[in-house]
Amino acid sequence: MPLMPKRVKYRKSQRGSRKGTASRNLRIDFGEFGLQTLERAWITNTQIEAARVALTRNMKRKGKLWIRIFPDKSVTARPPETRMGKGKGPLESWVAVIRPANVLFEVDGVPIALARESLRLAATKLPIRTKFISRHRMG
C-alpha cells in the first residue's frame, strides 16, 4: 500500500521551492548503510514503494530497513485538453520533496556487498542520482 498522510490540514498545496541543499536528514541515524541523494526532485509515493519492494526482495527479508522520507505534499493536475480557469485540479498523487544530501533509505543487519547491491537496485527505481554511504566510511 503506497505511503500517504492519514489526514492533512489542507487538501491542496502550492508548489513551493526545491532550491538549496537539505538541512536535516543528512546522516545515517538508524542503520549501517544508506542511500543518499545527489539531486533535487519530487519522489512520488509509488516510486518510494517500488524502491522499497526492490530492496526487501533482494535482501530476502533479512536485516532491517528504514525509509527516511515521507510523501506529505499533495500534487494536483487538470485533465488533458481542459480550458484555463475553473480552479485547481483534483488531487493526483503525493510526493516527498527531496533535496541534495537527503538520506532516503537505511539498512542494517546485512553484509556490505548485499547492502550495496540492494540499495543499487532501489536506486534504479528512483528518478534521481544517488550514492551509497556507510556509517563508518568503509565503502
mmCIF file with all atom_site columns, C-alpha atoms in Angstrom:
data_model
loop_
_atom_site.group_PDB
_atom_site.id
_atom_site.type_symbol
_atom_site.label_atom_id
_atom_site.label_alt_id
_atom_site.label_comp_id
_atom_site.label_asym_id
_atom_site.label_entity_id
_atom_site.label_seq_id
_atom_site.pdbx_PDB_ins_code
_atom_site.Cartn_x
_atom_site.Cartn_y
_atom_site.Cartn_z
_atom_site.occupancy
_atom_site.B_iso_or_equiv
_atom_site.pdbx_formal_charge
_atom_site.auth_seq_id
_atom_site.auth_comp_id
_atom_site.auth_asym_id
_atom_site.auth_atom_id
_atom_site.pdbx_PDB_model_num
ATOM 1   C CA . MET A 1 1   ? 0.000   0.000   0.000   1.00 0.00 ? 1   MET A CA 1
ATOM 2   C CA . PRO A 1 2   ? 1.549   3.326   -1.047  1.00 0.00 ? 2   PRO A CA 1
ATOM 3   C CA . LEU A 1 3   ? 2.545   5.876   1.566   1.00 0.00 ? 3   LEU A CA 1
ATOM 4   C CA . MET A 1 4   ? 0.293   8.874   2.117   1.00 0.00 ? 4   MET A CA 1
ATOM 5   C CA . PRO A 1 5   ? -0.757  11.013  5.076   1.00 0.00 ? 5   PRO A CA 1
ATOM 6   C CA . LYS A 1 6   ? -3.735  9.883   7.144   1.00 0.00 ? 6   LYS A CA 1
ATOM 7   C CA . ARG A 1 7   ? -5.024  13.452  7.444   1.00 0.00 ? 7   ARG A CA 1
ATOM 8   C CA . VAL A 1 8   ? -3.875  16.821  6.166   1.00 0.00 ? 8   VAL A CA 1
ATOM 9   C CA . LYS A 1 9   ? -4.871  20.305  7.219   1.00 0.00 ? 9   LYS A CA 1
ATOM 10  C CA . TYR A 1 10  ? -5.344  21.442  3.605   1.00 0.00 ? 10  TYR A CA 1
ATOM 11  C CA . ARG A 1 11  ? -6.246  19.126  0.754   1.00 0.00 ? 11  ARG A CA 1
ATOM 12  C CA . LYS A 1 12  ? -4.336  21.014  -1.965  1.00 0.00 ? 12  LYS A CA 1
ATOM 13  C CA . SER A 1 13  ? -0.875  22.536  -1.569  1.00 0.00 ? 13  SER A CA 1
ATOM 14  C CA . GLN A 1 14  ? 1.104   25.064  -3.589  1.00 0.00 ? 14  GLN A CA 1
ATOM 15  C CA . ARG A 1 15  ? 4.209   24.004  -5.498  1.00 0.00 ? 15  ARG A CA 1
ATOM 16  C CA . GLY A 1 16  ? 6.753   25.579  -3.157  1.00 0.00 ? 16  GLY A CA 1
ATOM 17  C CA . SER A 1 17  ? 10.518  25.806  -3.627  1.00 0.00 ? 17  SER A CA 1
ATOM 18  C CA . ARG A 1 18  ? 13.012  22.965  -4.105  1.00 0.00 ? 18  ARG A CA 1
ATOM 19  C CA . LYS A 1 19  ? 16.178  25.078  -4.118  1.00 0.00 ? 19  LYS A CA 1
ATOM 20  C CA . GLY A 1 20  ? 19.063  24.722  -1.676  1.00 0.00 ? 20  GLY A CA 1
ATOM 21  C CA . THR A 1 21  ? 20.529  21.647  -0.058  1.00 0.00 ? 21  THR A CA 1
ATOM 22  C CA . ALA A 1 22  ? 18.935  19.564  2.678   1.00 0.00 ? 22  ALA A CA 1
ATOM 23  C CA . SER A 1 23  ? 19.361  20.896  6.208   1.00 0.00 ? 23  SER A CA 1
ATOM 24  C CA . ARG A 1 24  ? 18.163  17.788  8.057   1.00 0.00 ? 24  ARG A CA 1
ATOM 25  C CA . ASN A 1 25  ? 18.133  14.033  7.423   1.00 0.00 ? 25  ASN A CA 1
ATOM 26  C CA . LEU A 1 26  ? 21.789  14.231  6.335   1.00 0.00 ? 26  LEU A CA 1
ATOM 27  C CA . ARG A 1 27  ? 23.402  11.448  8.377   1.00 0.00 ? 27  ARG A CA 1
ATOM 28  C CA . ILE A 1 28  ? 22.758  7.753   8.883   1.00 0.00 ? 28  ILE A CA 1
ATOM 29  C CA . ASP A 1 29  ? 20.899  7.674   12.204  1.00 0.00 ? 29  ASP A CA 1
ATOM 30  C CA . PHE A 1 30  ? 19.450  4.156   12.424  1.00 0.00 ? 30  PHE A CA 1
ATOM 31  C CA . GLY A 1 31  ? 21.208  1.637   10.182  1.00 0.00 ? 31  GLY A CA 1
ATOM 32  C CA . GLU A 1 32  ? 24.716  0.876   8.995   1.00 0.00 ? 32  GLU A CA 1
ATOM 33  C CA . PHE A 1 33  ? 24.405  1.698   5.272   1.00 0.00 ? 33  PHE A CA 1
ATOM 34  C CA . GLY A 1 34  ? 22.305  4.246   3.425   1.00 0.00 ? 34  GLY A CA 1
ATOM 35  C CA . LEU A 1 35  ? 21.274  5.750   0.096   1.00 0.00 ? 35  LEU A CA 1
ATOM 36  C CA . GLN A 1 36  ? 21.933  9.493   -0.211  1.00 0.00 ? 36  GLN A CA 1
ATOM 37  C CA . THR A 1 37  ? 20.616  11.816  -2.924  1.00 0.00 ? 37  THR A CA 1
ATOM 38  C CA . LEU A 1 38  ? 22.768  13.926  -5.231  1.00 0.00 ? 38  LEU A CA 1
ATOM 39  C CA . GLU A 1 39  ? 19.932  15.795  -6.981  1.00 0.00 ? 39  GLU A CA 1
ATOM 40  C CA . ARG A 1 40  ? 16.659  17.513  -6.173  1.00 0.00 ? 40  ARG A CA 1
ATOM 41  C CA . ALA A 1 41  ? 13.273  16.108  -7.164  1.00 0.00 ? 41  ALA A CA 1
ATOM 42  C CA . TRP A 1 42  ? 9.763   15.228  -6.168  1.00 0.00 ? 42  TRP A CA 1
ATOM 43  C CA . ILE A 1 43  ? 9.622   11.487  -5.456  1.00 0.00 ? 43  ILE A CA 1
ATOM 44  C CA . THR A 1 44  ? 6.110   10.048  -5.626  1.00 0.00 ? 44  THR A CA 1
ATOM 45  C CA . ASN A 1 45  ? 4.638   7.527   -3.210  1.00 0.00 ? 45  ASN A CA 1
ATOM 46  C CA . THR A 1 46  ? 4.624   4.841   -5.933  1.00 0.00 ? 46  THR A CA 1
ATOM 47  C CA . GLN A 1 47  ? 8.333   5.371   -6.653  1.00 0.00 ? 47  GLN A CA 1
ATOM 48  C CA . ILE A 1 48  ? 9.144   5.026   -2.936  1.00 0.00 ? 48  ILE A CA 1
ATOM 49  C CA . GLU A 1 49  ? 7.083   1.840   -2.785  1.00 0.00 ? 49  GLU A CA 1
ATOM 50  C CA . ALA A 1 50  ? 8.792   0.391   -5.899  1.00 0.00 ? 50  ALA A CA 1
ATOM 51  C CA . ALA A 1 51  ? 12.219  1.069   -4.371  1.00 0.00 ? 51  ALA A CA 1
ATOM 52  C CA . ARG A 1 52  ? 11.151  -0.492  -1.062  1.00 0.00 ? 52  ARG A CA 1
ATOM 53  C CA . VAL A 1 53  ? 9.907   -3.650  -2.806  1.00 0.00 ? 53  VAL A CA 1
ATOM 54  C CA . ALA A 1 54  ? 13.165  -3.973  -4.800  1.00 0.00 ? 54  ALA A CA 1
ATOM 55  C CA . LEU A 1 55  ? 15.189  -3.549  -1.592  1.00 0.00 ? 55  LEU A CA 1
ATOM 56  C CA . THR A 1 56  ? 13.281  -6.066  0.516   1.00 0.00 ? 56  THR A CA 1
ATOM 57  C CA . ARG A 1 57  ? 13.169  -8.649  -2.287  1.00 0.00 ? 57  ARG A CA 1
ATOM 58  C CA . ASN A 1 58  ? 16.934  -8.526  -2.781  1.00 0.00 ? 58  ASN A CA 1
ATOM 59  C CA . MET A 1 59  ? 17.639  -8.671  0.963   1.00 0.00 ? 59  MET A CA 1
ATOM 60  C CA . LYS A 1 60  ? 15.288  -11.694 1.180   1.00 0.00 ? 60  LYS A CA 1
ATOM 61  C CA . ARG A 1 61  ? 13.662  -10.246 4.326   1.00 0.00 ? 61  ARG A CA 1
ATOM 62  C CA . LYS A 1 62  ? 16.960  -10.334 6.248   1.00 0.00 ? 62  LYS A CA 1
ATOM 63  C CA . GLY A 1 63  ? 18.193  -7.287  8.102   1.00 0.00 ? 63  GLY A CA 1
ATOM 64  C CA . LYS A 1 64  ? 16.190  -4.144  8.838   1.00 0.00 ? 64  LYS A CA 1
ATOM 65  C CA . LEU A 1 65  ? 15.098  -1.309  6.562   1.00 0.00 ? 65  LEU A CA 1
ATOM 66  C CA . TRP A 1 66  ? 14.264  2.312   7.423   1.00 0.00 ? 66  TRP A CA 1
ATOM 67  C CA . ILE A 1 67  ? 12.504  4.625   4.969   1.00 0.00 ? 67  ILE A CA 1
ATOM 68  C CA . ARG A 1 68  ? 13.663  8.134   5.881   1.00 0.00 ? 68  ARG A CA 1
ATOM 69  C CA . ILE A 1 69  ? 11.342  10.109  3.561   1.00 0.00 ? 69  ILE A CA 1
ATOM 70  C CA . PHE A 1 70  ? 7.572   10.504  3.546   1.00 0.00 ? 70  PHE A CA 1
ATOM 71  C CA . PRO A 1 71  ? 5.305   11.843  0.771   1.00 0.00 ? 71  PRO A CA 1
ATOM 72  C CA . ASP A 1 72  ? 3.361   14.563  2.584   1.00 0.00 ? 72  ASP A CA 1
ATOM 73  C CA . LYS A 1 73  ? 2.884   17.047  -0.280  1.00 0.00 ? 73  LYS A CA 1
ATOM 74  C CA . SER A 1 74  ? -0.197  16.770  -2.478  1.00 0.00 ? 74  SER A CA 1
ATOM 75  C CA . VAL A 1 75  ? 0.091   17.281  -6.250  1.00 0.00 ? 75  VAL A CA 1
ATOM 76  C CA . THR A 1 76  ? -2.912  18.221  -8.345  1.00 0.00 ? 76  THR A CA 1
ATOM 77  C CA . ALA A 1 77  ? -3.408  18.050  -12.113 1.00 0.00 ? 77  ALA A CA 1
ATOM 78  C CA . ARG A 1 78  ? -6.019  19.305  -14.533 1.00 0.00 ? 78  ARG A CA 1
ATOM 79  C CA . PRO A 1 79  ? -7.457  16.828  -17.051 1.00 0.00 ? 79  PRO A CA 1
ATOM 80  C CA . PRO A 1 80  ? -5.838  16.968  -20.519 1.00 0.00 ? 80  PRO A CA 1
ATOM 81  C CA . GLU A 1 81  ? -7.306  19.378  -23.115 1.00 0.00 ? 81  GLU A CA 1
ATOM 82  C CA . THR A 1 82  ? -9.131  21.410  -20.475 1.00 0.00 ? 82  THR A CA 1
ATOM 83  C CA . ARG A 1 83  ? -9.503  25.162  -20.867 1.00 0.00 ? 83  ARG A CA 1
ATOM 84  C CA . MET A 1 84  ? -7.832  27.548  -18.451 1.00 0.00 ? 84  MET A CA 1
ATOM 85  C CA . GLY A 1 85  ? -9.707  28.739  -15.392 1.00 0.00 ? 85  GLY A CA 1
ATOM 86  C CA . LYS A 1 86  ? -12.297 26.768  -13.438 1.00 0.00 ? 86  LYS A CA 1
ATOM 87  C CA . GLY A 1 87  ? -9.987  26.376  -10.421 1.00 0.00 ? 87  GLY A CA 1
ATOM 88  C CA . LYS A 1 88  ? -7.311  23.967  -9.328  1.00 0.00 ? 88  LYS A CA 1
ATOM 89  C CA . GLY A 1 89  ? -7.473  20.350  -10.466 1.00 0.00 ? 89  GLY A CA 1
ATOM 90  C CA . PRO A 1 90  ? -8.212  17.262  -8.363  1.00 0.00 ? 90  PRO A CA 1
ATOM 91  C CA . LEU A 1 91  ? -5.544  15.559  -6.272  1.00 0.00 ? 91  LEU A CA 1
ATOM 92  C CA . GLU A 1 92  ? -3.399  13.219  -8.355  1.00 0.00 ? 92  GLU A CA 1
ATOM 93  C CA . SER A 1 93  ? -0.566  11.961  -6.136  1.00 0.00 ? 93  SER A CA 1
ATOM 94  C CA . TRP A 1 94  ? 1.529   12.510  -3.034  1.00 0.00 ? 94  TRP A CA 1
ATOM 95  C CA . VAL A 1 95  ? 5.213   13.430  -3.261  1.00 0.00 ? 95  VAL A CA 1
ATOM 96  C CA . ALA A 1 96  ? 8.209   13.830  -0.964  1.00 0.00 ? 96  ALA A CA 1
ATOM 97  C CA . VAL A 1 97  ? 10.333  16.928  -1.640  1.00 0.00 ? 97  VAL A CA 1
ATOM 98  C CA . ILE A 1 98  ? 13.935  15.716  -1.973  1.00 0.00 ? 98  ILE A CA 1
ATOM 99  C CA . ARG A 1 99  ? 16.988  17.979  -1.874  1.00 0.00 ? 99  ARG A CA 1
ATOM 100 C CA . PRO A 1 100 ? 20.662  17.024  -2.371  1.00 0.00 ? 100 PRO A CA 1
ATOM 101 C CA . ALA A 1 101 ? 22.211  15.210  0.645   1.00 0.00 ? 101 ALA A CA 1
ATOM 102 C CA . ASN A 1 102 ? 18.925  13.703  1.919   1.00 0.00 ? 102 ASN A CA 1
ATOM 103 C CA . VAL A 1 103 ? 19.203  10.111  3.165   1.00 0.00 ? 103 VAL A CA 1
ATOM 104 C CA . LEU A 1 104 ? 16.386  8.095   1.570   1.00 0.00 ? 104 LEU A CA 1
ATOM 105 C CA . PHE A 1 105 ? 16.828  4.554   2.900   1.00 0.00 ? 105 PHE A CA 1
ATOM 106 C CA . GLU A 1 106 ? 18.921  2.902   5.605   1.00 0.00 ? 106 GLU A CA 1
ATOM 107 C CA . VAL A 1 107 ? 19.650  -0.803  6.050   1.00 0.00 ? 107 VAL A CA 1
ATOM 108 C CA . ASP A 1 108 ? 21.279  -2.800  8.822   1.00 0.00 ? 108 ASP A CA 1
ATOM 109 C CA . GLY A 1 109 ? 21.962  -6.440  9.674   1.00 0.00 ? 109 GLY A CA 1
ATOM 110 C CA . VAL A 1 110 ? 23.239  -7.435  6.217   1.00 0.00 ? 110 VAL A CA 1
ATOM 111 C CA . PRO A 1 111 ? 26.778  -7.711  4.734   1.00 0.00 ? 111 PRO A CA 1
ATOM 112 C CA . ILE A 1 112 ? 28.130  -4.664  2.895   1.00 0.00 ? 112 ILE A CA 1
ATOM 113 C CA . ALA A 1 113 ? 28.012  -6.409  -0.519  1.00 0.00 ? 113 ALA A CA 1
ATOM 114 C CA . LEU A 1 114 ? 24.327  -7.285  -0.113  1.00 0.00 ? 114 LEU A CA 1
ATOM 115 C CA . ALA A 1 115 ? 23.515  -3.802  1.196   1.00 0.00 ? 115 ALA A CA 1
ATOM 116 C CA . ARG A 1 116 ? 25.315  -2.151  -1.734  1.00 0.00 ? 116 ARG A CA 1
ATOM 117 C CA . GLU A 1 117 ? 23.535  -4.329  -4.316  1.00 0.00 ? 117 GLU A CA 1
ATOM 118 C CA . SER A 1 118 ? 20.112  -3.891  -2.665  1.00 0.00 ? 118 SER A CA 1
ATOM 119 C CA . LEU A 1 119 ? 20.445  -0.114  -2.488  1.00 0.00 ? 119 LEU A CA 1
ATOM 120 C CA . ARG A 1 120 ? 21.668  -0.046  -6.111  1.00 0.00 ? 120 ARG A CA 1
ATOM 121 C CA . LEU A 1 121 ? 18.518  -1.900  -7.195  1.00 0.00 ? 121 LEU A CA 1
ATOM 122 C CA . ALA A 1 122 ? 16.373  0.516   -5.183  1.00 0.00 ? 122 ALA A CA 1
ATOM 123 C CA . ALA A 1 123 ? 18.160  3.496   -6.764  1.00 0.00 ? 123 ALA A CA 1
ATOM 124 C CA . THR A 1 124 ? 17.219  2.292   -10.261 1.00 0.00 ? 124 THR A CA 1
ATOM 125 C CA . LYS A 1 125 ? 13.544  2.759   -9.331  1.00 0.00 ? 125 LYS A CA 1
ATOM 126 C CA . LEU A 1 126 ? 14.092  6.428   -8.426  1.00 0.00 ? 126 LEU A CA 1
ATOM 127 C CA . PRO A 1 127 ? 14.255  9.416   -10.824 1.00 0.00 ? 127 PRO A CA 1
ATOM 128 C CA . ILE A 1 128 ? 17.444  10.886  -9.296  1.00 0.00 ? 128 ILE A CA 1
ATOM 129 C CA . ARG A 1 129 ? 21.162  10.126  -8.949  1.00 0.00 ? 129 ARG A CA 1
ATOM 130 C CA . THR A 1 130 ? 22.145  8.693   -5.570  1.00 0.00 ? 130 THR A CA 1
ATOM 131 C CA . LYS A 1 131 ? 25.209  7.374   -3.775  1.00 0.00 ? 131 LYS A CA 1
ATOM 132 C CA . PHE A 1 132 ? 25.847  4.551   -1.312  1.00 0.00 ? 132 PHE A CA 1
ATOM 133 C CA . ILE A 1 133 ? 27.031  5.745   2.096   1.00 0.00 ? 133 ILE A CA 1
ATOM 134 C CA . SER A 1 134 ? 28.218  3.930   5.183   1.00 0.00 ? 134 SER A CA 1
ATOM 135 C CA . ARG A 1 135 ? 28.201  4.946   8.831   1.00 0.00 ? 135 ARG A CA 1
ATOM 136 C CA . HIS A 1 136 ? 31.869  4.023   9.285   1.00 0.00 ? 136 HIS A CA 1
ATOM 137 C CA . ARG A 1 137 ? 33.224  5.307   5.923   1.00 0.00 ? 137 ARG A CA 1
ATOM 138 C CA . MET A 1 138 ? 34.435  1.904   4.762   1.00 0.00 ? 138 MET A CA 1
ATOM 139 C CA . GLY A 1 139 ? 32.589  1.867   1.452   1.00 0.00 ? 139 GLY A CA 1
#
